[in-house]
Amino acid sequence: MDTQLDLWEVFVQSKPGQSYKHAGSVHASDKQMALQNARDVYTRRGEASGLWVVRAADIAASSLSDHDMLFDPANDKIYRHPTFYQVPAGAKNI
Amino acid sequence: MPTTTTDIFTEKIERDLAIEPRDPMPEEYRRHLMRQISQHAHSEVIGMQPEGNWITRAPSLRAKMILLAKIQDEGGHGLYLYSAAETLGISREEMIEQLQTGKARYSSVFNYPALTWADIGAIGWLVDGAAIVNQVMLQRTSYGPYARAMVRICKEESFHQRQGYEIMAKMAAGTPEQHEMAQDALNRWWAPALMMFGPSDAESLHSKAAFQWKIKRESNDALRQKFIDKTVQQTEVIGLKVPDPNLRFNAETGHYETSPLNWDEFHRVINGDGPCNRQRLEHHRKFHEEGRWVREACQC
C-alpha cells in the first residue's frame, strides 16, 4: 500500500524579479501543505522571495528517449547565433 | 510596517523590488502594464508582416533560412509578451480583439512597407537596433514577468540586428545599384526608427506614471540619443550616409545632434493613416479568421 502523499515539485525564486527555479520536491496532501513543506525543506536560510509548488502528476515532461528527435531542429541552425554574422571591421556596439 | 495595499506596493517599488503577478498593485499600474505589454506583443506579431513579405524573394537559400529563423523569433517574442500580459488578468482573445478593433496599437514603424531586399537589412539593423535599446532598459522594469521576458528577448535580438547589418554592409559594398538601394532603404527607415522611441517625454501621455512606477527608467529622448550615437558610427563604417543634413557631433556633450523629427507624421501614422495600416490589420484579421477552426478544434 502506498503510504506516501502526493509528490509536488518545488520552484524557488531566490530574489524578487528572478525566474522561479526548480529546487526539488516534497510530499503533501494539498496546496497548503505542499507550500508549508516546501518552505520547511527548501527555504530554511532565507533563500527565497517566492515559492511555487506544482503537483508532479500535472507536469508534462519531455522524455530522454525522444531527446534527439525533439531538440534536433535547433542543432543545425547556427545562424540563430549572433556570432554567425560577419561584422565589418571597426563597427562598434553591435 | 506597511499595512495597506498601496503601502506594500510603494515600498517594493521604492526598494527596487520586482512586482510579481499576485502582489498587490494599484489598478492603474495593472492597466498601464496591460496596455504596454499587449501593445509590445502586437508590435512583435505585426512586425512579422513587412519581413514575411520577402521570404519567397530572398536572394539566396542562406538568406531565406536566416529570414525565416528571424521571423520565427518575432512570433516567439509575441508569445512571451502575450503570456506576460496574461499574468495581469487579461485574456489572449481580449488582446487580439483590441488589436483588431484598433483599440490597442502597435509600433507605428510597422506601417511602412519593405520595398526592396535592402529594407530587410535596414529593418534588422535599425528597427531591431532601436528595439534593443528600449528593451535593454526594460530588462529592469518593475514588473517581474515583463522584465524576465525582456531578458530572453534581448538575448535573441542580437542575431536580428547583426543579420540586418550584414545585409546592409554587403549591399553597400556591392555594385553601385546595390549601394544605392542600401542608401535608399536607410533614407526611408532612419526617421521612422528614431520615432520608435516615442515623442519627447514632455508631451508623452504615459511617461510620468511609468517613471514613478519604475516601469520605465530612461526618457524617450535619452534612449533615442543612445541609439543615434551608436548608429552613426555603424553607418560610416559601411560607407553609407545618415540622411540628415543637420547631423553634427557636439564635442562638448559627446553626442550627435540631429534635425527635429516630424511628429505630425508620427501621429498620423499611429492613428491609422500610414502607408500600410489597413493592409497590416486586414492581413491579421484574415489569418486569424482562417485559423478559427484550429482554435475550435483545440477546445473539443
mmCIF file of C-alpha atoms in Angstrom:
data_model
loop_
_atom_site.group_PDB
_atom_site.id
_atom_site.type_symbol
_atom_site.label_atom_id
_atom_site.label_comp_id
_atom_site.label_asym_id
_atom_site.label_seq_id
_atom_site.Cartn_x
_atom_site.Cartn_y
_atom_site.Cartn_z
ATOM 1 C CA MET A 1 0.000 0.000 0.000
ATOM 2 C CA ASP A 2 1.256 3.465 -0.861
ATOM 3 C CA THR A 3 1.532 5.360 2.392
ATOM 4 C CA GLN A 4 3.063 8.425 0.808
ATOM 5 C CA LEU A 5 1.172 11.584 -0.012
ATOM 6 C CA ASP A 6 1.261 13.087 -3.497
ATOM 7 C CA LEU A 7 4.527 14.313 -4.923
ATOM 8 C CA TRP A 8 4.861 18.054 -5.543
ATOM 9 C CA GLU A 9 7.669 19.814 -7.372
ATOM 10 C CA VAL A 10 9.043 22.947 -5.751
ATOM 11 C CA PHE A 11 10.203 26.086 -7.555
ATOM 12 C CA VAL A 12 12.043 28.785 -5.662
ATOM 13 C CA GLN A 13 12.552 32.395 -6.615
ATOM 14 C CA SER A 14 15.717 33.497 -4.862
ATOM 15 C CA LYS A 15 15.299 37.263 -5.369
ATOM 16 C CA PRO A 16 12.346 39.375 -6.446
ATOM 17 C CA GLY A 17 12.294 39.681 -10.207
ATOM 18 C CA GLN A 18 14.238 36.486 -10.885
ATOM 19 C CA SER A 19 12.883 33.368 -12.559
ATOM 20 C CA TYR A 20 11.497 30.586 -10.414
ATOM 21 C CA LYS A 21 13.946 27.672 -10.492
ATOM 22 C CA HIS A 22 13.332 24.062 -9.682
ATOM 23 C CA ALA A 23 14.692 23.201 -6.242
ATOM 24 C CA GLY A 24 13.368 19.708 -5.548
ATOM 25 C CA SER A 25 10.185 18.045 -4.387
ATOM 26 C CA VAL A 26 8.059 17.357 -1.326
ATOM 27 C CA HIS A 27 5.148 15.137 -0.380
ATOM 28 C CA ALA A 28 1.872 16.764 0.608
ATOM 29 C CA SER A 29 -1.869 16.205 0.593
ATOM 30 C CA ASP A 30 -2.870 19.637 -0.715
ATOM 31 C CA LYS A 31 -1.603 23.002 -1.908
ATOM 32 C CA GLN A 32 -1.270 24.499 1.504
ATOM 33 C CA MET A 33 0.634 21.593 2.955
ATOM 34 C CA ALA A 34 2.867 21.491 -0.109
ATOM 35 C CA LEU A 35 3.736 25.165 0.343
ATOM 36 C CA GLN A 36 4.466 24.684 4.027
ATOM 37 C CA ASN A 37 6.599 21.626 3.430
ATOM 38 C CA ALA A 38 8.447 23.382 0.621
ATOM 39 C CA ARG A 39 9.137 26.312 2.914
ATOM 40 C CA ASP A 40 10.465 23.998 5.626
ATOM 41 C CA VAL A 41 12.559 21.871 3.301
ATOM 42 C CA TYR A 42 13.957 24.371 0.804
ATOM 43 C CA THR A 43 13.971 27.836 2.342
ATOM 44 C CA ARG A 44 15.303 27.496 5.856
ATOM 45 C CA ARG A 45 18.120 30.018 5.296
ATOM 46 C CA GLY A 46 16.316 32.886 3.649
ATOM 47 C CA GLU A 47 16.877 31.517 0.161
ATOM 48 C CA ALA A 48 13.528 32.577 -1.183
ATOM 49 C CA SER A 49 11.462 35.577 -2.110
ATOM 50 C CA GLY A 50 8.806 33.354 -3.623
ATOM 51 C CA LEU A 51 7.703 29.718 -3.828
ATOM 52 C CA TRP A 52 5.708 27.745 -6.369
ATOM 53 C CA VAL A 53 4.522 24.190 -5.860
ATOM 54 C CA VAL A 54 3.089 22.094 -8.662
ATOM 55 C CA ARG A 55 1.639 18.609 -8.359
ATOM 56 C CA ALA A 56 4.198 16.385 -10.106
ATOM 57 C CA ALA A 57 1.441 14.451 -11.866
ATOM 58 C CA ASP A 58 0.355 17.688 -13.540
ATOM 59 C CA ILE A 59 3.717 18.309 -15.160
ATOM 60 C CA ALA A 60 4.169 17.242 -18.739
ATOM 61 C CA ALA A 61 7.823 16.459 -19.396
ATOM 62 C CA SER A 62 9.899 15.524 -22.408
ATOM 63 C CA SER A 63 11.374 12.061 -22.267
ATOM 64 C CA LEU A 64 15.028 11.207 -22.590
ATOM 65 C CA SER A 65 14.419 8.709 -25.360
ATOM 66 C CA ASP A 66 12.841 11.425 -27.516
ATOM 67 C CA HIS A 67 15.630 13.837 -26.802
ATOM 68 C CA ASP A 68 17.395 13.655 -30.183
ATOM 69 C CA MET A 69 14.245 13.954 -32.198
ATOM 70 C CA LEU A 70 12.725 16.685 -30.048
ATOM 71 C CA PHE A 71 15.686 19.029 -29.984
ATOM 72 C CA ASP A 72 17.135 18.199 -33.379
ATOM 73 C CA PRO A 73 15.647 21.238 -35.145
ATOM 74 C CA ALA A 74 17.851 23.549 -33.069
ATOM 75 C CA ASN A 75 21.154 21.822 -33.790
ATOM 76 C CA ASP A 76 21.784 22.715 -37.404
ATOM 77 C CA LYS A 77 20.707 26.355 -37.271
ATOM 78 C CA ILE A 78 23.886 28.109 -36.288
ATOM 79 C CA TYR A 79 22.591 31.238 -37.991
ATOM 80 C CA ARG A 80 20.398 31.820 -34.945
ATOM 81 C CA HIS A 81 23.522 32.861 -33.064
ATOM 82 C CA PRO A 82 24.862 36.404 -33.428
ATOM 83 C CA THR A 83 28.423 35.127 -33.802
ATOM 84 C CA PHE A 84 27.451 33.578 -37.149
ATOM 85 C CA TYR A 85 27.497 37.030 -38.776
ATOM 86 C CA GLN A 86 30.439 38.957 -40.115
ATOM 87 C CA VAL A 87 30.596 42.392 -38.581
ATOM 88 C CA PRO A 88 32.624 44.812 -40.727
ATOM 89 C CA ALA A 89 35.965 45.759 -39.177
ATOM 90 C CA GLY A 90 35.648 48.833 -36.982
ATOM 91 C CA ALA A 91 31.901 48.678 -36.375
ATOM 92 C CA LYS A 92 31.164 49.252 -32.706
ATOM 93 C CA ASN A 93 28.338 48.426 -30.314
ATOM 94 C CA ILE A 94 26.747 45.796 -32.470
ATOM 95 C CA MET B 1 5.466 48.035 8.605
ATOM 96 C CA PRO B 2 3.420 48.833 5.527
ATOM 97 C CA THR B 3 -0.200 47.981 6.067
ATOM 98 C CA THR B 4 -2.345 48.978 3.122
ATOM 99 C CA THR B 5 -2.103 47.530 -0.349
ATOM 100 C CA THR B 6 -0.721 50.786 -1.693
ATOM 101 C CA ASP B 7 1.901 50.927 1.035
ATOM 102 C CA ILE B 8 3.183 47.447 0.266
ATOM 103 C CA PHE B 9 3.337 48.241 -3.425
ATOM 104 C CA THR B 10 5.006 51.617 -2.946
ATOM 105 C CA GLU B 11 7.570 50.164 -0.617
ATOM 106 C CA LYS B 12 8.503 47.421 -3.053
ATOM 107 C CA ILE B 13 8.868 49.951 -5.850
ATOM 108 C CA GLU B 14 10.990 52.217 -3.702
ATOM 109 C CA ARG B 15 13.269 49.372 -2.745
ATOM 110 C CA ASP B 16 13.616 48.353 -6.400
ATOM 111 C CA LEU B 17 11.933 45.000 -5.797
ATOM 112 C CA ALA B 18 10.077 43.447 -8.700
ATOM 113 C CA ILE B 19 6.302 43.196 -8.566
ATOM 114 C CA GLU B 20 5.001 39.668 -9.134
ATOM 115 C CA PRO B 21 1.553 38.740 -10.504
ATOM 116 C CA ARG B 22 -0.028 38.025 -7.127
ATOM 117 C CA ASP B 23 1.434 41.031 -5.352
ATOM 118 C CA PRO B 24 -0.870 43.896 -4.511
ATOM 119 C CA MET B 25 -0.700 46.608 -7.155
ATOM 120 C CA PRO B 26 -2.750 49.716 -7.919
ATOM 121 C CA GLU B 27 -5.349 49.232 -10.610
ATOM 122 C CA GLU B 28 -3.740 51.959 -12.741
ATOM 123 C CA TYR B 29 -0.377 50.139 -12.620
ATOM 124 C CA ARG B 30 -2.048 46.938 -13.771
ATOM 125 C CA ARG B 31 -3.883 48.735 -16.576
ATOM 126 C CA HIS B 32 -0.787 50.622 -17.676
ATOM 127 C CA LEU B 33 1.151 47.365 -17.953
ATOM 128 C CA MET B 34 -1.658 45.514 -19.703
ATOM 129 C CA ARG B 35 -1.692 48.236 -22.313
ATOM 130 C CA GLN B 36 2.063 48.473 -22.684
ATOM 131 C CA ILE B 37 2.840 44.749 -22.730
ATOM 132 C CA SER B 38 -0.024 43.873 -25.068
ATOM 133 C CA GLN B 39 0.984 46.634 -27.480
ATOM 134 C CA HIS B 40 4.553 45.418 -27.315
ATOM 135 C CA ALA B 41 3.280 41.921 -28.171
ATOM 136 C CA HIS B 42 1.174 43.246 -31.050
ATOM 137 C CA SER B 43 4.242 45.023 -32.421
ATOM 138 C CA GLU B 44 6.205 41.791 -32.478
ATOM 139 C CA VAL B 45 3.439 39.987 -34.324
ATOM 140 C CA ILE B 46 2.533 42.749 -36.797
ATOM 141 C CA GLY B 47 6.265 43.259 -37.323
ATOM 142 C CA MET B 48 6.399 39.833 -38.947
ATOM 143 C CA GLN B 49 4.466 41.143 -41.944
ATOM 144 C CA PRO B 50 6.908 43.552 -43.633
ATOM 145 C CA GLU B 51 9.596 40.878 -43.381
ATOM 146 C CA GLY B 52 7.402 37.901 -44.215
ATOM 147 C CA ASN B 53 6.735 39.655 -47.472
ATOM 148 C CA TRP B 54 10.335 38.862 -48.523
ATOM 149 C CA ILE B 55 10.658 35.179 -47.594
ATOM 150 C CA THR B 56 9.800 33.911 -51.061
ATOM 151 C CA ARG B 57 12.026 36.513 -52.685
ATOM 152 C CA ALA B 58 15.132 36.187 -50.507
ATOM 153 C CA PRO B 59 18.193 36.337 -52.790
ATOM 154 C CA SER B 60 19.778 33.055 -51.601
ATOM 155 C CA LEU B 61 18.922 29.937 -49.639
ATOM 156 C CA ARG B 62 21.160 31.194 -46.825
ATOM 157 C CA ALA B 63 19.304 34.500 -46.707
ATOM 158 C CA LYS B 64 15.973 32.723 -46.768
ATOM 159 C CA MET B 65 16.797 30.397 -43.862
ATOM 160 C CA ILE B 66 18.044 33.330 -41.808
ATOM 161 C CA LEU B 67 14.967 35.419 -42.530
ATOM 162 C CA LEU B 68 12.666 32.519 -41.640
ATOM 163 C CA ALA B 69 14.505 31.997 -38.357
ATOM 164 C CA LYS B 70 14.295 35.696 -37.554
ATOM 165 C CA ILE B 71 10.571 35.920 -38.240
ATOM 166 C CA GLN B 72 10.005 32.770 -36.191
ATOM 167 C CA ASP B 73 11.782 34.521 -33.313
ATOM 168 C CA GLU B 74 9.449 37.523 -33.646
ATOM 169 C CA GLY B 75 6.446 35.217 -33.319
ATOM 170 C CA GLY B 76 8.093 33.759 -30.230
ATOM 171 C CA HIS B 77 8.632 37.218 -28.766
ATOM 172 C CA GLY B 78 4.954 37.947 -29.284
ATOM 173 C CA LEU B 79 4.137 34.792 -27.327
ATOM 174 C CA TYR B 80 6.447 35.635 -24.413
ATOM 175 C CA LEU B 81 4.810 39.028 -24.186
ATOM 176 C CA TYR B 82 1.197 37.884 -24.530
ATOM 177 C CA SER B 83 1.913 35.394 -21.738
ATOM 178 C CA ALA B 84 3.403 38.100 -19.533
ATOM 179 C CA ALA B 85 0.331 40.277 -20.132
ATOM 180 C CA GLU B 86 -1.951 37.352 -19.283
ATOM 181 C CA THR B 87 -0.441 37.189 -15.777
ATOM 182 C CA LEU B 88 -2.171 40.552 -15.202
ATOM 183 C CA GLY B 89 -5.579 39.088 -15.859
ATOM 184 C CA ILE B 90 -6.283 39.874 -19.498
ATOM 185 C CA SER B 91 -7.021 37.070 -21.954
ATOM 186 C CA ARG B 92 -5.401 36.481 -25.325
ATOM 187 C CA GLU B 93 -8.805 36.882 -27.014
ATOM 188 C CA GLU B 94 -9.346 40.294 -25.450
ATOM 189 C CA MET B 95 -5.923 41.464 -26.560
ATOM 190 C CA ILE B 96 -6.419 40.246 -30.124
ATOM 191 C CA GLU B 97 -9.797 41.919 -30.242
ATOM 192 C CA GLN B 98 -8.330 45.192 -29.021
ATOM 193 C CA LEU B 99 -5.724 44.987 -31.762
ATOM 194 C CA GLN B 100 -8.198 44.172 -34.485
ATOM 195 C CA THR B 101 -10.676 46.871 -33.497
ATOM 196 C CA GLY B 102 -7.927 49.474 -33.275
ATOM 197 C CA LYS B 103 -8.353 49.973 -29.539
ATOM 198 C CA ALA B 104 -4.809 48.751 -28.973
ATOM 199 C CA ARG B 105 -1.943 49.933 -31.108
ATOM 200 C CA TYR B 106 1.349 48.569 -32.286
ATOM 201 C CA SER B 107 4.601 50.296 -33.125
ATOM 202 C CA SER B 108 3.997 52.855 -35.853
ATOM 203 C CA VAL B 109 7.165 51.767 -37.681
ATOM 204 C CA PHE B 110 5.493 48.602 -38.977
ATOM 205 C CA ASN B 111 3.095 50.639 -41.056
ATOM 206 C CA TYR B 112 5.863 51.334 -43.564
ATOM 207 C CA PRO B 113 6.431 48.971 -46.481
ATOM 208 C CA ALA B 114 9.562 46.872 -47.117
ATOM 209 C CA LEU B 115 10.138 47.806 -50.747
ATOM 210 C CA THR B 116 13.449 46.150 -51.615
ATOM 211 C CA TRP B 117 15.764 43.500 -50.171
ATOM 212 C CA ALA B 118 17.823 46.306 -48.642
ATOM 213 C CA ASP B 119 14.791 47.127 -46.491
ATOM 214 C CA ILE B 120 15.206 43.746 -44.806
ATOM 215 C CA GLY B 121 18.725 44.853 -43.930
ATOM 216 C CA ALA B 122 17.542 48.232 -42.700
ATOM 217 C CA ILE B 123 14.746 46.731 -40.605
ATOM 218 C CA GLY B 124 17.065 44.301 -38.816
ATOM 219 C CA TRP B 125 19.777 46.863 -38.286
ATOM 220 C CA LEU B 126 17.682 49.943 -37.416
ATOM 221 C CA VAL B 127 14.263 48.757 -36.253
ATOM 222 C CA ASP B 128 15.575 45.833 -34.230
ATOM 223 C CA GLY B 129 18.501 48.027 -33.174
ATOM 224 C CA ALA B 130 16.164 50.681 -31.783
ATOM 225 C CA ALA B 131 14.028 47.993 -30.145
ATOM 226 C CA ILE B 132 17.127 46.601 -28.427
ATOM 227 C CA VAL B 133 17.949 49.969 -26.843
ATOM 228 C CA ASN B 134 14.435 50.185 -25.449
ATOM 229 C CA GLN B 135 14.315 46.545 -24.397
ATOM 230 C CA VAL B 136 17.672 46.639 -22.623
ATOM 231 C CA MET B 137 16.145 49.284 -20.365
ATOM 232 C CA LEU B 138 13.006 47.178 -19.915
ATOM 233 C CA GLN B 139 15.059 44.274 -18.555
ATOM 234 C CA ARG B 140 14.987 46.310 -15.334
ATOM 235 C CA THR B 141 11.322 47.214 -15.495
ATOM 236 C CA SER B 142 9.431 46.786 -12.224
ATOM 237 C CA TYR B 143 7.020 44.037 -13.274
ATOM 238 C CA GLY B 144 8.774 40.659 -12.906
ATOM 239 C CA PRO B 145 7.218 38.669 -15.771
ATOM 240 C CA TYR B 146 7.762 41.562 -18.212
ATOM 241 C CA ALA B 147 11.382 42.006 -17.139
ATOM 242 C CA ARG B 148 12.083 38.286 -17.492
ATOM 243 C CA ALA B 149 10.538 38.195 -20.957
ATOM 244 C CA MET B 150 12.822 41.094 -21.901
ATOM 245 C CA VAL B 151 15.945 39.256 -20.783
ATOM 246 C CA ARG B 152 15.044 36.376 -23.065
ATOM 247 C CA ILE B 153 14.144 38.670 -25.963
ATOM 248 C CA CYS B 154 17.310 40.760 -25.720
ATOM 249 C CA LYS B 155 19.443 37.644 -25.977
ATOM 250 C CA GLU B 156 17.740 36.766 -29.239
ATOM 251 C CA GLU B 157 17.619 40.266 -30.736
ATOM 252 C CA SER B 158 21.358 40.447 -31.139
ATOM 253 C CA PHE B 159 21.199 37.991 -34.039
ATOM 254 C CA HIS B 160 18.424 40.018 -35.619
ATOM 255 C CA GLN B 161 20.389 43.211 -35.640
ATOM 256 C CA ARG B 162 23.554 41.580 -36.918
ATOM 257 C CA GLN B 163 21.866 39.809 -39.792
ATOM 258 C CA GLY B 164 20.369 43.133 -40.856
ATOM 259 C CA TYR B 165 23.653 44.948 -40.582
ATOM 260 C CA GLU B 166 25.366 42.201 -42.580
ATOM 261 C CA ILE B 167 22.855 42.651 -45.416
ATOM 262 C CA MET B 168 23.399 46.425 -45.377
ATOM 263 C CA ALA B 169 27.190 46.084 -45.306
ATOM 264 C CA LYS B 170 27.135 43.614 -48.190
ATOM 265 C CA MET B 171 24.887 45.751 -50.332
ATOM 266 C CA ALA B 172 26.741 48.952 -49.501
ATOM 267 C CA ALA B 173 29.936 47.261 -50.703
ATOM 268 C CA GLY B 174 28.258 45.767 -53.785
ATOM 269 C CA THR B 175 27.504 47.220 -57.210
ATOM 270 C CA PRO B 176 26.615 50.918 -57.464
ATOM 271 C CA GLU B 177 22.954 49.880 -57.827
ATOM 272 C CA GLN B 178 23.125 47.763 -54.678
ATOM 273 C CA HIS B 179 24.851 50.576 -52.814
ATOM 274 C CA GLU B 180 22.102 52.911 -53.973
ATOM 275 C CA MET B 181 19.420 50.503 -52.735
ATOM 276 C CA ALA B 182 21.088 50.286 -49.317
ATOM 277 C CA GLN B 183 21.286 54.070 -49.052
ATOM 278 C CA ASP B 184 17.669 54.415 -50.171
ATOM 279 C CA ALA B 185 16.483 51.933 -47.536
ATOM 280 C CA LEU B 186 18.465 53.802 -44.882
ATOM 281 C CA ASN B 187 16.914 57.084 -46.061
ATOM 282 C CA ARG B 188 13.413 55.718 -45.672
ATOM 283 C CA TRP B 189 13.864 53.862 -42.353
ATOM 284 C CA TRP B 190 16.022 56.361 -40.462
ATOM 285 C CA ALA B 191 13.288 58.696 -39.232
ATOM 286 C CA PRO B 192 10.654 56.002 -38.551
ATOM 287 C CA ALA B 193 13.266 54.109 -36.488
ATOM 288 C CA LEU B 194 14.076 57.226 -34.443
ATOM 289 C CA MET B 195 10.378 57.782 -33.856
ATOM 290 C CA MET B 196 10.023 54.294 -32.377
ATOM 291 C CA PHE B 197 11.122 55.755 -29.037
ATOM 292 C CA GLY B 198 8.018 57.906 -28.993
ATOM 293 C CA PRO B 199 7.559 61.653 -28.631
ATOM 294 C CA SER B 200 9.618 63.691 -26.234
ATOM 295 C CA ASP B 201 8.643 62.787 -22.665
ATOM 296 C CA ALA B 202 7.366 66.310 -22.109
ATOM 297 C CA GLU B 203 4.449 65.512 -24.400
ATOM 298 C CA SER B 204 4.272 61.799 -23.774
ATOM 299 C CA LEU B 205 0.980 60.930 -22.164
ATOM 300 C CA HIS B 206 2.007 57.960 -20.085
ATOM 301 C CA SER B 207 5.558 58.817 -19.140
ATOM 302 C CA LYS B 208 5.124 60.366 -15.734
ATOM 303 C CA ALA B 209 3.369 57.467 -14.062
ATOM 304 C CA ALA B 210 5.617 54.995 -15.862
ATOM 305 C CA PHE B 211 8.658 56.653 -14.274
ATOM 306 C CA GLN B 212 7.103 56.727 -10.819
ATOM 307 C CA TRP B 213 6.319 53.045 -11.008
ATOM 308 C CA LYS B 214 9.732 52.247 -12.492
ATOM 309 C CA ILE B 215 8.110 50.614 -15.487
ATOM 310 C CA LYS B 216 10.336 52.960 -17.381
ATOM 311 C CA ARG B 217 13.771 54.080 -16.251
ATOM 312 C CA GLU B 218 15.068 56.296 -19.040
ATOM 313 C CA SER B 219 13.360 59.000 -21.055
ATOM 314 C CA ASN B 220 12.336 58.550 -24.684
ATOM 315 C CA ASP B 221 14.786 61.249 -25.720
ATOM 316 C CA ALA B 222 17.662 59.710 -23.771
ATOM 317 C CA LEU B 223 17.045 56.315 -25.361
ATOM 318 C CA ARG B 224 16.779 57.873 -28.814
ATOM 319 C CA GLN B 225 20.090 59.676 -28.281
ATOM 320 C CA LYS B 226 21.750 56.426 -27.243
ATOM 321 C CA PHE B 227 20.569 54.801 -30.445
ATOM 322 C CA ILE B 228 21.709 57.720 -32.622
ATOM 323 C CA ASP B 229 25.155 57.787 -31.033
ATOM 324 C CA LYS B 230 25.653 54.075 -31.683
ATOM 325 C CA THR B 231 24.218 54.035 -35.157
ATOM 326 C CA VAL B 232 26.038 56.959 -36.773
ATOM 327 C CA GLN B 233 29.380 55.197 -36.379
ATOM 328 C CA GLN B 234 27.956 51.947 -37.765
ATOM 329 C CA THR B 235 26.654 53.864 -40.781
ATOM 330 C CA GLU B 236 30.013 55.414 -41.545
ATOM 331 C CA VAL B 237 31.882 52.121 -41.253
ATOM 332 C CA ILE B 238 29.884 50.593 -44.103
ATOM 333 C CA GLY B 239 30.163 53.674 -46.284
ATOM 334 C CA LEU B 240 26.587 54.944 -46.071
ATOM 335 C CA LYS B 241 25.362 58.400 -45.097
ATOM 336 C CA VAL B 242 22.920 59.305 -42.341
ATOM 337 C CA PRO B 243 20.085 61.073 -44.192
ATOM 338 C CA ASP B 244 20.146 64.235 -42.116
ATOM 339 C CA PRO B 245 21.870 67.413 -43.348
ATOM 340 C CA ASN B 246 21.927 68.754 -39.795
ATOM 341 C CA LEU B 247 23.719 65.811 -38.270
ATOM 342 C CA ARG B 248 26.734 67.006 -36.346
ATOM 343 C CA PHE B 249 28.824 65.803 -33.460
ATOM 344 C CA ASN B 250 28.818 68.078 -30.450
ATOM 345 C CA ALA B 251 32.233 67.637 -28.868
ATOM 346 C CA GLU B 252 31.111 69.326 -25.680
ATOM 347 C CA THR B 253 28.222 66.981 -24.938
ATOM 348 C CA GLY B 254 29.797 63.995 -26.668
ATOM 349 C CA HIS B 255 26.537 63.395 -28.536
ATOM 350 C CA TYR B 256 25.298 63.732 -32.087
ATOM 351 C CA GLU B 257 22.748 66.409 -32.857
ATOM 352 C CA THR B 258 20.007 65.739 -35.387
ATOM 353 C CA SER B 259 17.109 67.529 -37.076
ATOM 354 C CA PRO B 260 13.780 67.631 -35.276
ATOM 355 C CA LEU B 261 11.503 64.742 -36.223
ATOM 356 C CA ASN B 262 8.198 65.115 -37.983
ATOM 357 C CA TRP B 263 5.811 64.250 -35.179
ATOM 358 C CA ASP B 264 2.774 65.154 -37.262
ATOM 359 C CA GLU B 265 3.646 62.231 -39.474
ATOM 360 C CA PHE B 266 4.117 60.007 -36.429
ATOM 361 C CA HIS B 267 0.688 60.876 -35.048
ATOM 362 C CA ARG B 268 -0.912 60.495 -38.446
ATOM 363 C CA VAL B 269 0.619 57.051 -38.977
ATOM 364 C CA ILE B 270 -0.064 55.732 -35.493
ATOM 365 C CA ASN B 271 -3.652 56.928 -35.735
ATOM 366 C CA GLY B 272 -4.243 54.813 -38.785
ATOM 367 C CA ASP B 273 -3.183 56.819 -41.798
ATOM 368 C CA GLY B 274 0.209 55.350 -42.663
ATOM 369 C CA PRO B 275 1.142 53.649 -45.930
ATOM 370 C CA CYS B 276 0.256 50.117 -44.735
ATOM 371 C CA ASN B 277 -2.006 50.385 -41.674
ATOM 372 C CA ARG B 278 -5.082 48.965 -43.332
ATOM 373 C CA GLN B 279 -3.164 46.187 -45.027
ATOM 374 C CA ARG B 280 -1.485 45.107 -41.751
ATOM 375 C CA LEU B 281 -4.766 44.775 -39.857
ATOM 376 C CA GLU B 282 -6.620 43.177 -42.741
ATOM 377 C CA HIS B 283 -3.872 40.586 -43.030
ATOM 378 C CA HIS B 284 -4.058 39.885 -39.304
ATOM 379 C CA ARG B 285 -7.847 39.532 -39.372
ATOM 380 C CA LYS B 286 -7.778 37.288 -42.417
ATOM 381 C CA PHE B 287 -5.337 34.794 -40.928
ATOM 382 C CA HIS B 288 -6.923 34.976 -37.508
ATOM 383 C CA GLU B 289 -10.244 34.097 -39.147
ATOM 384 C CA GLU B 290 -8.729 31.325 -41.256
ATOM 385 C CA GLY B 291 -7.237 29.799 -38.111
ATOM 386 C CA ARG B 292 -10.527 29.771 -36.285
ATOM 387 C CA TRP B 293 -11.146 26.070 -36.944
ATOM 388 C CA VAL B 294 -7.841 25.203 -35.267
ATOM 389 C CA ARG B 295 -8.782 27.112 -32.125
ATOM 390 C CA GLU B 296 -12.189 25.481 -32.127
ATOM 391 C CA ALA B 297 -10.707 22.018 -32.638
ATOM 392 C CA CYS B 298 -8.463 22.610 -29.630
ATOM 393 C CA GLN B 299 -11.490 23.056 -27.421
ATOM 394 C CA CYS B 300 -13.196 19.806 -28.415
#
